[in-house]
Amino acid sequence: MTVALILLALILALVWARRHWGGFAAQRPSDYAGANGPVFDLRTHLNGPMICEGVIYGPLGRVTSRFQAQIQATWDGDTGRMEELFTYDDGTTQSRAWALSCHADGHLSATAQDVVGTAQGITSGPALQMRYRIRLPEAQGGHVLRAVDWMYLTPNGTITNRSRFYKLGICVAELVATIRPADGAAQIKLTGSKT
């Protein structure tokens, strides 16, 4: 082997190791078990009218889009419905309705019209991890991406959301957002719901 091939193999091994043992991909729900602060309970913390604001980064790390979303979540015991209406900085809108099910062991499952199959999640301490496959709108190519969402509950009840989207194992987009309860004066109307 030449020195160049050895160096290339070493670089690839380091990239692989960082991807699997460091940073975003290395997080596990168990890392947050017993962490200080409130425990993330979807039925409590993702409930009622909420406002979400965030940015989407492209594969080169630059912001490609900014958005605001109105969210309305309702629960009946361990099953819930969360409706989202996104407005992007270019004026386009997108809606999504999640059907959520919480399980006694901290796991959850969820479906939505653009999710392929069923999303699987788990809460641990102040954190929630969810994994799923999502189909992009046809205007954006209709690609199916693998998504990994992490939500972190802050002491004041705001939720910080960080998500990565992968195609063929390569991160093609990242979303960072905050979700907080809408103020008492906010009126949110989504698919006929009004609060």
PDB file of N, CA and C in Angstrom, residues 35-85:
ATOM      1  N   ALA A  35     -31.442  12.669  34.266  1.00  0.00           N
ATOM      2  CA  ALA A  35     -30.895  14.023  34.125  1.00  0.00           C
ATOM      3  C   ALA A  35     -31.711  15.004  34.965  1.00  0.00           C
ATOM      4  N   ASN A  36     -31.072  16.075  35.378  1.00  0.00           N
ATOM      5  CA  ASN A  36     -31.763  17.105  36.154  1.00  0.00           C
ATOM      6  C   ASN A  36     -32.872  17.748  35.332  1.00  0.00           C
ATOM      7  N   GLY A  37     -33.880  18.250  36.028  1.00  0.00           N
ATOM      8  CA  GLY A  37     -34.960  18.965  35.357  1.00  0.00           C
ATOM      9  C   GLY A  37     -36.189  18.109  35.176  1.00  0.00           C
ATOM     10  N   PRO A  38     -37.204  18.692  34.533  1.00  0.00           N
ATOM     11  CA  PRO A  38     -38.471  17.979  34.363  1.00  0.00           C
ATOM     12  C   PRO A  38     -38.334  16.802  33.391  1.00  0.00           C
ATOM     13  N   VAL A  39     -39.170  15.794  33.607  1.00  0.00           N
ATOM     14  CA  VAL A  39     -39.226  14.632  32.720  1.00  0.00           C
ATOM     15  C   VAL A  39     -40.168  14.956  31.568  1.00  0.00           C
ATOM     16  N   PHE A  40     -39.746  14.647  30.359  1.00  0.00           N
ATOM     17  CA  PHE A  40     -40.518  14.940  29.154  1.00  0.00           C
ATOM     18  C   PHE A  40     -41.712  13.989  29.076  1.00  0.00           C
ATOM     19  N   ASP A  41     -42.922  14.526  29.186  1.00  0.00           N
ATOM     20  CA  ASP A  41     -44.156  13.760  29.023  1.00  0.00           C
ATOM     21  C   ASP A  41     -44.920  14.390  27.870  1.00  0.00           C
ATOM     22  N   LEU A  42     -45.042  13.679  26.766  1.00  0.00           N
ATOM     23  CA  LEU A  42     -45.700  14.228  25.583  1.00  0.00           C
ATOM     24  C   LEU A  42     -47.089  14.760  25.897  1.00  0.00           C
ATOM     25  N   ARG A  43     -47.834  14.026  26.717  1.00  0.00           N
ATOM     26  CA  ARG A  43     -49.213  14.417  27.006  1.00  0.00           C
ATOM     27  C   ARG A  43     -49.290  15.749  27.736  1.00  0.00           C
ATOM     28  N   THR A  44     -48.233  16.115  28.430  1.00  0.00           N
ATOM     29  CA  THR A  44     -48.188  17.384  29.144  1.00  0.00           C
ATOM     30  C   THR A  44     -47.477  18.462  28.333  1.00  0.00           C
ATOM     31  N   HIS A  45     -46.317  18.125  27.790  1.00  0.00           N
ATOM     32  CA  HIS A  45     -45.457  19.133  27.173  1.00  0.00           C
ATOM     33  C   HIS A  45     -45.707  19.360  25.688  1.00  0.00           C
ATOM     34  N   LEU A  46     -46.346  18.426  25.012  1.00  0.00           N
ATOM     35  CA  LEU A  46     -46.804  18.629  23.630  1.00  0.00           C
ATOM     36  C   LEU A  46     -48.326  18.573  23.669  1.00  0.00           C
ATOM     37  N   ASN A  47     -48.916  19.640  24.188  1.00  0.00           N
ATOM     38  CA  ASN A  47     -50.355  19.656  24.390  1.00  0.00           C
ATOM     39  C   ASN A  47     -50.873  21.083  24.209  1.00  0.00           C
ATOM     40  N   GLY A  48     -52.015  21.204  23.557  1.00  0.00           N
ATOM     41  CA  GLY A  48     -52.623  22.513  23.358  1.00  0.00           C
ATOM     42  C   GLY A  48     -51.997  23.259  22.197  1.00  0.00           C
ATOM     43  N   PRO A  49     -52.244  24.587  22.136  1.00  0.00           N
ATOM     44  CA  PRO A  49     -51.679  25.382  21.044  1.00  0.00           C
ATOM     45  C   PRO A  49     -50.219  25.723  21.332  1.00  0.00           C
ATOM     46  N   MET A  50     -49.382  25.567  20.308  1.00  0.00           N
ATOM     47  CA  MET A  50     -47.951  25.848  20.433  1.00  0.00           C
ATOM     48  C   MET A  50     -47.454  26.582  19.205  1.00  0.00           C
ATOM     49  N   ILE A  51     -46.338  27.255  19.379  1.00  0.00           N
ATOM     50  CA  ILE A  51     -45.649  27.956  18.294  1.00  0.00           C
ATOM     51  C   ILE A  51     -44.281  27.308  18.127  1.00  0.00           C
ATOM     52  N   CYS A  52     -43.904  27.061  16.887  1.00  0.00           N
ATOM     53  CA  CYS A  52     -42.597  26.492  16.567  1.00  0.00           C
ATOM     54  C   CYS A  52     -41.895  27.446  15.609  1.00  0.00           C
ATOM     55  N   GLU A  53     -40.626  27.716  15.860  1.00  0.00           N
ATOM     56  CA  GLU A  53     -39.824  28.559  14.967  1.00  0.00           C
ATOM     57  C   GLU A  53     -38.485  27.887  14.760  1.00  0.00           C
ATOM     58  N   GLY A  54     -38.002  27.905  13.509  1.00  0.00           N
ATOM     59  CA  GLY A  54     -36.737  27.234  13.286  1.00  0.00           C
ATOM     60  C   GLY A  54     -36.112  27.515  11.945  1.00  0.00           C
ATOM     61  N   VAL A  55     -34.998  26.837  11.730  1.00  0.00           N
ATOM     62  CA  VAL A  55     -34.243  26.948  10.490  1.00  0.00           C
ATOM     63  C   VAL A  55     -33.901  25.554   9.996  1.00  0.00           C
ATOM     64  N   ILE A  56     -33.692  25.455   8.677  1.00  0.00           N
ATOM     65  CA  ILE A  56     -33.260  24.209   8.055  1.00  0.00           C
ATOM     66  C   ILE A  56     -31.924  24.481   7.380  1.00  0.00           C
ATOM     67  N   TYR A  57     -30.951  23.634   7.685  1.00  0.00           N
ATOM     68  CA  TYR A  57     -29.628  23.739   7.080  1.00  0.00           C
ATOM     69  C   TYR A  57     -29.514  22.724   5.959  1.00  0.00           C
ATOM     70  N   GLY A  58     -28.864  23.101   4.877  1.00  0.00           N
ATOM     71  CA  GLY A  58     -28.613  22.189   3.771  1.00  0.00           C
ATOM     72  C   GLY A  58     -27.377  21.344   4.039  1.00  0.00           C
ATOM     73  N   PRO A  59     -26.976  20.517   3.074  1.00  0.00           N
ATOM     74  CA  PRO A  59     -25.849  19.592   3.285  1.00  0.00           C
ATOM     75  C   PRO A  59     -24.510  20.293   3.480  1.00  0.00           C
ATOM     76  N   LEU A  60     -24.396  21.559   3.079  1.00  0.00           N
ATOM     77  CA  LEU A  60     -23.139  22.279   3.247  1.00  0.00           C
ATOM     78  C   LEU A  60     -23.123  23.124   4.522  1.00  0.00           C
ATOM     79  N   GLY A  61     -24.175  23.003   5.352  1.00  0.00           N
ATOM     80  CA  GLY A  61     -24.201  23.703   6.617  1.00  0.00           C
ATOM     81  C   GLY A  61     -24.751  25.112   6.577  1.00  0.00           C
ATOM     82  N   ARG A  62     -25.241  25.548   5.424  1.00  0.00           N
ATOM     83  CA  ARG A  62     -25.825  26.887   5.313  1.00  0.00           C
ATOM     84  C   ARG A  62     -27.341  26.814   5.496  1.00  0.00           C
ATOM     85  N   VAL A  63     -27.913  27.865   6.066  1.00  0.00           N
ATOM     86  CA  VAL A  63     -29.365  27.919   6.227  1.00  0.00           C
ATOM     87  C   VAL A  63     -29.999  27.993   4.844  1.00  0.00           C
ATOM     88  N   THR A  64     -30.904  27.060   4.572  1.00  0.00           N
ATOM     89  CA  THR A  64     -31.606  27.051   3.285  1.00  0.00           C
ATOM     90  C   THR A  64     -33.048  27.505   3.421  1.00  0.00           C
ATOM     91  N   SER A  65     -33.577  27.473   4.657  1.00  0.00           N
ATOM     92  CA  SER A  65     -34.970  27.870   4.861  1.00  0.00           C
ATOM     93  C   SER A  65     -35.189  28.212   6.326  1.00  0.00           C
ATOM     94  N   ARG A  66     -36.101  29.155   6.547  1.00  0.00           N
ATOM     95  CA  ARG A  66     -36.555  29.497   7.896  1.00  0.00           C
ATOM     96  C   ARG A  66     -38.057  29.285   7.918  1.00  0.00           C
ATOM     97  N   PHE A  67     -38.594  28.971   9.076  1.00  0.00           N
ATOM     98  CA  PHE A  67     -40.028  28.689   9.126  1.00  0.00           C
ATOM     99  C   PHE A  67     -40.608  29.030  10.488  1.00  0.00           C
ATOM    100  N   GLN A  68     -41.922  29.144  10.484  1.00  0.00           N
ATOM    101  CA  GLN A  68     -42.703  29.222  11.713  1.00  0.00           C
ATOM    102  C   GLN A  68     -43.840  28.218  11.536  1.00  0.00           C
ATOM    103  N   ALA A  69     -44.237  27.587  12.634  1.00  0.00           N
ATOM    104  CA  ALA A  69     -45.342  26.632  12.561  1.00  0.00           C
ATOM    105  C   ALA A  69     -46.295  26.863  13.719  1.00  0.00           C
ATOM    106  N   GLN A  70     -47.555  26.687  13.421  1.00  0.00           N
ATOM    107  CA  GLN A  70     -48.584  26.661  14.454  1.00  0.00           C
ATOM    108  C   GLN A  70     -48.913  25.193  14.690  1.00  0.00           C
ATOM    109  N   ILE A  71     -48.965  24.818  15.948  1.00  0.00           N
ATOM    110  CA  ILE A  71     -49.204  23.426  16.321  1.00  0.00           C
ATOM    111  C   ILE A  71     -50.391  23.375  17.266  1.00  0.00           C
ATOM    112  N   GLN A  72     -51.236  22.381  17.061  1.00  0.00           N
ATOM    113  CA  GLN A  72     -52.349  22.129  17.979  1.00  0.00           C
ATOM    114  C   GLN A  72     -52.328  20.645  18.315  1.00  0.00           C
ATOM    115  N   ALA A  73     -52.131  20.325  19.602  1.00  0.00           N
ATOM    116  CA  ALA A  73     -52.089  18.928  20.024  1.00  0.00           C
ATOM    117  C   ALA A  73     -53.187  18.668  21.043  1.00  0.00           C
ATOM    118  N   THR A  74     -53.863  17.539  20.886  1.00  0.00           N
ATOM    119  CA  THR A  74     -54.906  17.127  21.826  1.00  0.00           C
ATOM    120  C   THR A  74     -54.670  15.661  22.187  1.00  0.00           C
ATOM    121  N   TRP A  75     -55.063  15.312  23.405  1.00  0.00           N
ATOM    122  CA  TRP A  75     -54.840  13.957  23.906  1.00  0.00           C
ATOM    123  C   TRP A  75     -56.119  13.386  24.489  1.00  0.00           C
ATOM    124  N   ASP A  76     -56.298  12.087  24.300  1.00  0.00           N
ATOM    125  CA  ASP A  76     -57.348  11.320  24.953  1.00  0.00           C
ATOM    126  C   ASP A  76     -56.645  10.120  25.574  1.00  0.00           C
ATOM    127  N   GLY A  77     -56.250  10.275  26.825  1.00  0.00           N
ATOM    128  CA  GLY A  77     -55.461   9.228  27.469  1.00  0.00           C
ATOM    129  C   GLY A  77     -54.092   9.152  26.838  1.00  0.00           C
ATOM    130  N   ASP A  78     -53.730   7.981  26.330  1.00  0.00           N
ATOM    131  CA  ASP A  78     -52.399   7.775  25.755  1.00  0.00           C
ATOM    132  C   ASP A  78     -52.357   7.956  24.237  1.00  0.00           C
ATOM    133  N   THR A  79     -53.468   8.355  23.629  1.00  0.00           N
ATOM    134  CA  THR A  79     -53.471   8.603  22.187  1.00  0.00           C
ATOM    135  C   THR A  79     -53.711  10.086  21.938  1.00  0.00           C
ATOM    136  N   GLY A  80     -52.990  10.608  20.974  1.00  0.00           N
ATOM    137  CA  GLY A  80     -53.097  12.034  20.699  1.00  0.00           C
ATOM    138  C   GLY A  80     -53.057  12.328  19.217  1.00  0.00           C
ATOM    139  N   ARG A  81     -53.395  13.567  18.919  1.00  0.00           N
ATOM    140  CA  ARG A  81     -53.338  14.078  17.551  1.00  0.00           C
ATOM    141  C   ARG A  81     -52.617  15.415  17.598  1.00  0.00           C
ATOM    142  N   MET A  82     -51.615  15.563  16.747  1.00  0.00           N
ATOM    143  CA  MET A  82     -50.871  16.814  16.689  1.00  0.00           C
ATOM    144  C   MET A  82     -50.895  17.322  15.252  1.00  0.00           C
ATOM    145  N   GLU A  83     -51.506  18.478  15.073  1.00  0.00           N
ATOM    146  CA  GLU A  83     -51.598  19.100  13.753  1.00  0.00           C
ATOM    147  C   GLU A  83     -50.590  20.227  13.670  1.00  0.00           C
ATOM    148  N   GLU A  84     -49.863  20.269  12.549  1.00  0.00           N
ATOM    149  CA  GLU A  84     -48.834  21.287  12.337  1.00  0.00           C
ATOM    150  C   GLU A  84     -49.125  22.023  11.043  1.00  0.00           C
ATOM    151  N   LEU A  85     -48.986  23.334  11.060  1.00  0.00           N
ATOM    152  CA  LEU A  85     -49.101  24.153   9.851  1.00  0.00           C
ATOM    153  C   LEU A  85     -47.845  25.001   9.761  1.00  0.00           C
TER     154      LEU A  85
END
